Amino acid sequence: IVAFWGLETNFGGYMGSFQVIDALATLAYNPRRAAFFRAELLDALRIVDQGHITPDLMKGSWAGAMGHMQFMPSTFRRHAVDYTGSGRKDIWNSLPDAFASAAGFLSDIGWQRGELWGREVLLPDDFDLGLAGMQTKKTVNTWADLGVRRANGALLPEAEMEGSVILPQGREGPAFLVYNNFRVIMGWNRSINYAITVGHLADRIIGLPEIINGHDAAHTPLSRADIKKIQTGLNRLGFDAGPEDGIAGPQTNTAIRSFQVDQGLPPDGYASPDLLERLQNTAKD
């Protein structure tokens, strides 16, 4: 919960300065996601009507996320808690309410107490990169039989718990074996990088070690425009990357893998600057 708090608001240092009702009314007018934001606006008005906060103090992000944990109004209505018994669910000024609300939300979407979110692992040189990704789930014992080890090279513990191997920076970066609680974190925010950051920050808070491997991987981030170029290039070459929206989701990653296999490259599905250059050169040819 402290890790979520840190990522969402810098431990309460910045919770947003937008008037939430004004922001949601503006976004509800935009046809791109009007239905979603209209529903959020109505939920925000209900929160005010129930006396949890006054309109002038209901502040948050430009997209309507509010309080210490940056709940959307719909999340507030489903999961917010009056932990202090004040009669108000105050996620803006009461850390007990905010933390209890976060705990309730995570529990409601499937968090299992006592289970890890995941761990850094070391992959064997002959690891089948086609197995990497959230779509493939195997038991810890099966991954161990495939040569996956702890980050320091030690054996994985014997366990029948299922997990997925993910490579957020491709084959050159660190590898992680992630479990059900990782998927729960992604129920809060769908970004794999966000979920790894929450998990790793939580580990560091309780004194677990830093990430060991992959520090020499290329760290140059691609812009949304660059990812659109990758999607456009893949689609033109017949590899279905889906909508050219600048978001490297599962469909884009699958298309990248198919292109990499076609080109005789290691199929890690990672959208990198080298991949963009390769696609552009292939299009010229």
Tab-separated table of C-alpha atoms in Angstrom:
chain	number	residue	atom	x	y	z
A	1	ILE	CA	0.000	0.000	0.000
A	2	VAL	CA	2.877	2.363	0.776
A	3	ALA	CA	4.372	1.562	-2.628
A	4	PHE	CA	1.085	2.410	-4.352
A	5	TRP	CA	0.913	5.606	-2.296
A	6	GLY	CA	4.425	6.552	-3.386
A	7	LEU	CA	3.736	6.035	-7.071
A	8	GLU	CA	0.332	7.662	-7.079
A	9	THR	CA	1.015	10.854	-5.124
A	10	ASN	CA	4.679	10.845	-4.043
A	11	PHE	CA	3.569	9.714	-0.578
A	12	GLY	CA	0.870	12.350	-0.438
A	13	GLY	CA	3.122	15.109	-1.719
A	14	TYR	CA	0.988	15.859	-4.753
A	15	MET	CA	-2.630	14.753	-5.052
A	16	GLY	CA	-3.600	17.009	-7.939
A	17	SER	CA	-4.937	20.536	-8.069
A	18	PHE	CA	-7.796	20.161	-10.565
A	19	GLN	CA	-11.393	20.591	-9.511
A	20	VAL	CA	-12.587	17.036	-10.114
A	21	ILE	CA	-16.148	17.892	-11.131
A	22	ASP	CA	-14.932	20.515	-13.604
A	23	ALA	CA	-12.337	18.123	-15.038
A	24	LEU	CA	-14.819	15.273	-15.461
A	25	ALA	CA	-17.446	17.557	-17.016
A	26	THR	CA	-14.869	18.704	-19.565
A	27	LEU	CA	-13.815	15.130	-20.375
A	28	ALA	CA	-17.440	13.994	-20.598
A	29	TYR	CA	-17.899	16.546	-23.381
A	30	ASN	CA	-15.073	14.975	-25.402
A	31	PRO	CA	-16.628	12.267	-27.621
A	32	ARG	CA	-13.573	9.979	-27.410
A	33	ARG	CA	-14.492	8.554	-23.980
A	34	ALA	CA	-17.640	10.505	-23.201
A	35	ALA	CA	-19.635	7.605	-21.741
A	36	PHE	CA	-16.869	6.651	-19.304
A	37	PHE	CA	-16.296	10.168	-18.001
A	38	ARG	CA	-20.012	10.954	-17.876
A	39	ALA	CA	-20.456	7.984	-15.539
A	40	GLU	CA	-17.485	9.144	-13.443
A	41	LEU	CA	-18.968	12.656	-13.259
A	42	LEU	CA	-22.264	11.298	-11.938
A	43	ASP	CA	-20.395	9.224	-9.348
A	44	ALA	CA	-18.445	12.329	-8.277
A	45	LEU	CA	-21.702	14.210	-7.796
A	46	ARG	CA	-23.077	11.325	-5.714
A	47	ILE	CA	-19.954	11.421	-3.505
A	48	VAL	CA	-20.566	15.129	-2.850
A	49	ASP	CA	-24.279	14.507	-2.288
A	50	GLN	CA	-23.431	11.862	0.339
A	51	GLY	CA	-21.363	14.406	2.254
A	52	HIS	CA	-17.917	12.824	1.967
A	53	ILE	CA	-16.328	15.990	0.532
A	54	THR	CA	-17.419	19.426	-0.636
A	55	PRO	CA	-17.124	20.343	-4.320
A	56	ASP	CA	-14.428	22.955	-3.718
A	57	LEU	CA	-12.252	20.468	-1.797
A	58	MET	CA	-12.793	17.594	-4.236
A	59	LYS	CA	-9.499	17.987	-6.050
A	60	GLY	CA	-7.472	15.520	-8.076
A	61	SER	CA	-5.793	14.871	-11.391
A	62	TRP	CA	-6.795	16.194	-14.802
A	63	ALA	CA	-8.589	12.871	-15.399
A	64	GLY	CA	-10.533	12.890	-12.121
A	65	ALA	CA	-8.357	10.607	-9.962
A	66	MET	CA	-8.609	11.710	-6.343
A	67	GLY	CA	-6.959	11.638	-2.971
A	68	HIS	CA	-3.883	9.933	-1.555
A	69	MET	CA	-4.416	6.783	-3.654
A	70	GLN	CA	-5.844	8.537	-6.735
A	71	PHE	CA	-9.183	6.728	-6.849
A	72	MET	CA	-11.556	7.442	-9.685
A	73	PRO	CA	-15.058	8.297	-8.390
A	74	SER	CA	-16.409	4.883	-9.426
A	75	THR	CA	-13.591	3.167	-7.505
A	76	PHE	CA	-14.343	5.377	-4.510
A	77	ARG	CA	-18.019	4.421	-4.569
A	78	ARG	CA	-17.255	0.699	-4.745
A	79	HIS	CA	-14.290	0.449	-2.397
A	80	ALA	CA	-13.741	3.541	-0.212
A	81	VAL	CA	-13.861	2.946	3.556
A	82	ASP	CA	-14.655	5.121	6.575
A	83	TYR	CA	-11.964	3.468	8.701
A	84	THR	CA	-11.969	6.185	11.390
A	85	GLY	CA	-15.749	6.125	11.913
A	86	SER	CA	-16.094	9.831	11.195
A	87	GLY	CA	-19.124	9.329	8.978
A	88	ARG	CA	-17.147	10.364	5.902
A	89	LYS	CA	-14.907	8.377	3.591
A	90	ASP	CA	-12.089	10.895	3.461
A	91	ILE	CA	-9.333	9.734	1.084
A	92	TRP	CA	-8.008	13.305	0.823
A	93	ASN	CA	-7.180	14.098	4.461
A	94	SER	CA	-7.294	10.802	6.375
A	95	LEU	CA	-4.467	8.322	5.772
A	96	PRO	CA	-6.343	5.610	7.720
A	97	ASP	CA	-9.316	5.995	5.373
A	98	ALA	CA	-7.060	6.155	2.294
A	99	PHE	CA	-4.977	3.112	3.244
A	100	ALA	CA	-7.991	1.053	4.322
A	101	SER	CA	-9.705	1.940	1.057
A	102	ALA	CA	-6.658	0.816	-0.910
A	103	ALA	CA	-6.482	-2.416	1.080
A	104	GLY	CA	-10.167	-3.075	0.510
A	105	PHE	CA	-9.837	-2.410	-3.201
A	106	LEU	CA	-6.893	-4.789	-3.574
A	107	SER	CA	-8.649	-7.452	-1.536
A	108	ASP	CA	-11.840	-7.085	-3.561
A	109	ILE	CA	-10.003	-7.624	-6.856
A	110	GLY	CA	-8.196	-10.728	-5.684
A	111	TRP	CA	-5.091	-9.923	-3.608
A	112	GLN	CA	-3.864	-12.964	-1.698
A	113	ARG	CA	-2.231	-12.128	1.621
A	114	GLY	CA	1.087	-13.863	2.172
A	115	GLU	CA	1.800	-14.476	-1.515
A	116	LEU	CA	4.572	-12.757	-3.457
A	117	TRP	CA	3.806	-10.445	-6.362
A	118	GLY	CA	6.734	-11.993	-8.198
A	119	ARG	CA	10.517	-12.197	-8.178
A	120	GLU	CA	13.422	-11.436	-10.466
A	121	VAL	CA	14.691	-14.583	-12.176
A	122	LEU	CA	17.579	-15.701	-14.365
A	123	LEU	CA	16.738	-17.408	-17.665
A	124	PRO	CA	18.872	-20.108	-19.289
A	125	ASP	CA	20.628	-19.247	-22.552
A	126	ASP	CA	18.331	-21.602	-24.478
A	127	PHE	CA	15.103	-20.269	-22.967
A	128	ASP	CA	12.209	-20.267	-25.453
A	129	LEU	CA	11.334	-16.574	-25.660
A	130	GLY	CA	7.948	-17.528	-27.072
A	131	LEU	CA	7.011	-18.571	-23.534
A	132	ALA	CA	7.560	-15.074	-22.153
A	133	GLY	CA	4.451	-12.998	-21.589
A	134	MET	CA	1.405	-12.777	-19.365
A	135	GLN	CA	-0.496	-15.143	-21.660
A	136	THR	CA	1.630	-18.159	-20.613
A	137	LYS	CA	1.124	-19.524	-17.091
A	138	LYS	CA	3.087	-22.450	-15.642
A	139	THR	CA	3.797	-23.698	-12.150
A	140	VAL	CA	6.992	-22.638	-10.400
A	141	ASN	CA	8.120	-26.260	-10.579
A	142	THR	CA	7.615	-26.335	-14.353
A	143	TRP	CA	9.560	-23.107	-14.819
A	144	ALA	CA	12.347	-24.609	-12.710
A	145	ASP	CA	12.378	-27.689	-14.955
A	146	LEU	CA	12.800	-25.314	-17.921
A	147	GLY	CA	15.950	-23.899	-16.340
A	148	VAL	CA	14.559	-20.743	-14.732
A	149	ARG	CA	16.460	-19.821	-11.577
A	150	ARG	CA	16.430	-17.135	-8.918
A	151	ALA	CA	18.174	-13.907	-9.939
A	152	ASN	CA	21.350	-14.989	-8.151
A	153	GLY	CA	21.379	-18.379	-9.900
A	154	ALA	CA	19.971	-20.387	-6.988
A	155	LEU	CA	17.145	-22.871	-7.503
A	156	LEU	CA	13.559	-21.694	-7.347
A	157	PRO	CA	11.550	-22.935	-4.364
A	158	GLU	CA	9.392	-25.975	-4.982
A	159	ALA	CA	5.838	-24.732	-5.531
A	160	GLU	CA	2.741	-25.454	-7.584
A	161	MET	CA	1.738	-21.788	-7.682
A	162	GLU	CA	1.367	-20.583	-11.260
A	163	GLY	CA	3.278	-17.673	-12.711
A	164	SER	CA	4.339	-16.017	-15.942
A	165	VAL	CA	7.790	-14.974	-17.128
A	166	ILE	CA	7.889	-11.385	-18.373
A	167	LEU	CA	10.644	-9.370	-20.044
A	168	PRO	CA	9.719	-5.685	-19.671
A	169	GLN	CA	12.917	-4.574	-21.454
A	170	GLY	CA	13.230	-7.493	-23.832
A	171	ARG	CA	15.778	-10.284	-23.601
A	172	GLU	CA	18.614	-7.906	-22.644
A	173	GLY	CA	16.825	-6.586	-19.566
A	174	PRO	CA	15.827	-8.210	-16.289
A	175	ALA	CA	13.379	-11.133	-16.270
A	176	PHE	CA	10.616	-11.626	-13.713
A	177	LEU	CA	8.435	-14.536	-12.687
A	178	VAL	CA	5.134	-12.939	-11.653
A	179	TYR	CA	2.187	-14.455	-9.825
A	180	ASN	CA	-1.493	-13.767	-9.178
A	181	ASN	CA	-0.843	-10.722	-7.009
A	182	PHE	CA	1.007	-9.125	-9.939
A	183	ARG	CA	-2.168	-9.489	-11.999
A	184	VAL	CA	-4.054	-7.850	-9.139
A	185	ILE	CA	-1.664	-4.895	-9.244
A	186	MET	CA	-2.469	-4.637	-12.947
A	187	GLY	CA	-6.139	-4.447	-11.951
A	188	TRP	CA	-5.187	-1.101	-10.398
A	189	ASN	CA	-3.130	0.013	-13.407
A	190	ARG	CA	-2.816	-2.046	-16.600
A	191	SER	CA	0.826	-1.142	-17.195
A	192	ILE	CA	3.333	-3.975	-16.675
A	193	ASN	CA	6.034	-1.407	-15.886
A	194	TYR	CA	3.787	0.189	-13.256
A	195	ALA	CA	3.112	-3.189	-11.664
A	196	ILE	CA	6.822	-4.081	-11.554
A	197	THR	CA	7.607	-0.699	-10.024
A	198	VAL	CA	4.999	-1.159	-7.289
A	199	GLY	CA	6.221	-4.673	-6.531
A	200	HIS	CA	9.899	-3.784	-6.519
A	201	LEU	CA	9.396	-0.624	-4.458
A	202	ALA	CA	7.429	-2.660	-1.915
A	203	ASP	CA	10.300	-5.164	-1.802
A	204	ARG	CA	12.863	-2.412	-1.278
A	205	ILE	CA	10.764	-0.848	1.506
A	206	ILE	CA	11.012	-4.092	3.488
A	207	GLY	CA	14.730	-4.467	2.772
A	208	LEU	CA	14.839	-6.928	-0.114
A	209	PRO	CA	17.680	-6.509	-2.657
A	210	GLU	CA	17.795	-4.397	-5.769
A	211	ILE	CA	17.276	-5.823	-9.245
A	212	ILE	CA	20.452	-7.733	-10.096
A	213	ASN	CA	20.450	-8.352	-13.839
A	214	GLY	CA	19.825	-6.423	-17.038
A	215	HIS	CA	21.462	-3.136	-16.106
A	216	ASP	CA	23.290	-3.020	-19.438
A	217	ALA	CA	20.069	-3.185	-21.457
A	218	ALA	CA	19.186	-0.230	-23.672
A	219	HIS	CA	17.109	2.203	-21.647
A	220	THR	CA	16.158	4.622	-24.429
A	221	PRO	CA	12.372	4.963	-24.195
A	222	LEU	CA	10.242	5.025	-27.313
A	223	SER	CA	7.747	7.830	-27.668
A	224	ARG	CA	4.127	7.128	-28.430
A	225	ALA	CA	4.786	8.378	-31.952
A	226	ASP	CA	7.622	5.844	-32.315
A	227	ILE	CA	5.377	2.993	-31.208
A	228	LYS	CA	2.778	4.156	-33.733
A	229	LYS	CA	5.486	3.918	-36.404
A	230	ILE	CA	6.241	0.360	-35.291
A	231	GLN	CA	2.559	-0.560	-35.446
A	232	THR	CA	2.209	1.044	-38.869
A	233	GLY	CA	5.286	-0.781	-40.159
A	234	LEU	CA	4.093	-4.122	-38.811
A	235	ASN	CA	0.613	-3.694	-40.275
A	236	ARG	CA	2.015	-2.736	-43.683
A	237	LEU	CA	4.158	-5.869	-43.697
A	238	GLY	CA	1.164	-8.060	-42.844
A	239	PHE	CA	1.830	-8.541	-39.129
A	240	ASP	CA	-1.402	-7.552	-37.393
A	241	ALA	CA	-0.370	-5.108	-34.664
A	242	GLY	CA	-3.934	-3.909	-34.134
A	243	PRO	CA	-4.927	-0.227	-33.863
A	244	GLU	CA	-2.067	2.194	-34.454
A	245	ASP	CA	-2.567	3.911	-31.102
A	246	GLY	CA	1.001	4.157	-29.822
A	247	ILE	CA	0.377	1.639	-27.036
A	248	ALA	CA	2.427	-1.566	-27.199
A	249	GLY	CA	-0.213	-3.951	-25.884
A	250	PRO	CA	-0.487	-7.750	-26.252
A	251	GLN	CA	-1.519	-7.642	-29.919
A	252	THR	CA	1.399	-5.417	-30.843
A	253	ASN	CA	3.793	-7.604	-28.857
A	254	THR	CA	2.530	-10.706	-30.672
A	255	ALA	CA	3.009	-8.981	-34.027
A	256	ILE	CA	6.545	-7.966	-33.026
A	257	ARG	CA	7.317	-11.589	-32.148
A	258	SER	CA	6.030	-12.755	-35.523
A	259	PHE	CA	8.177	-10.169	-37.294
A	260	GLN	CA	11.219	-11.158	-35.232
A	261	VAL	CA	10.740	-14.827	-36.108
A	262	ASP	CA	10.388	-13.893	-39.775
A	263	GLN	CA	13.637	-11.918	-39.585
A	264	GLY	CA	15.534	-14.574	-37.639
A	265	LEU	CA	15.735	-12.391	-34.529
A	266	PRO	CA	15.249	-13.478	-30.893
A	267	PRO	CA	11.441	-13.248	-30.478
A	268	ASP	CA	11.117	-11.307	-27.222
A	269	GLY	CA	8.238	-9.129	-28.460
A	270	TYR	CA	9.910	-5.961	-27.211
A	271	ALA	CA	9.318	-2.619	-28.933
A	272	SER	CA	12.849	-1.193	-29.019
A	273	PRO	CA	14.671	1.510	-31.001
A	274	ASP	CA	16.547	-1.276	-32.840
A	275	LEU	CA	13.242	-2.865	-33.830
A	276	LEU	CA	11.943	0.456	-35.173
A	277	GLU	CA	15.108	0.900	-37.233
A	278	ARG	CA	14.825	-2.651	-38.559
A	279	LEU	CA	11.215	-2.116	-39.563
A	280	GLN	CA	12.037	1.135	-41.341
A	281	ASN	CA	14.902	-0.524	-43.237
A	282	THR	CA	12.681	-3.474	-44.143
A	283	ALA	CA	10.043	-1.090	-45.498
A	284	LYS	CA	12.694	0.608	-47.682
A	285	ASP	CA	13.805	-2.731	-49.065
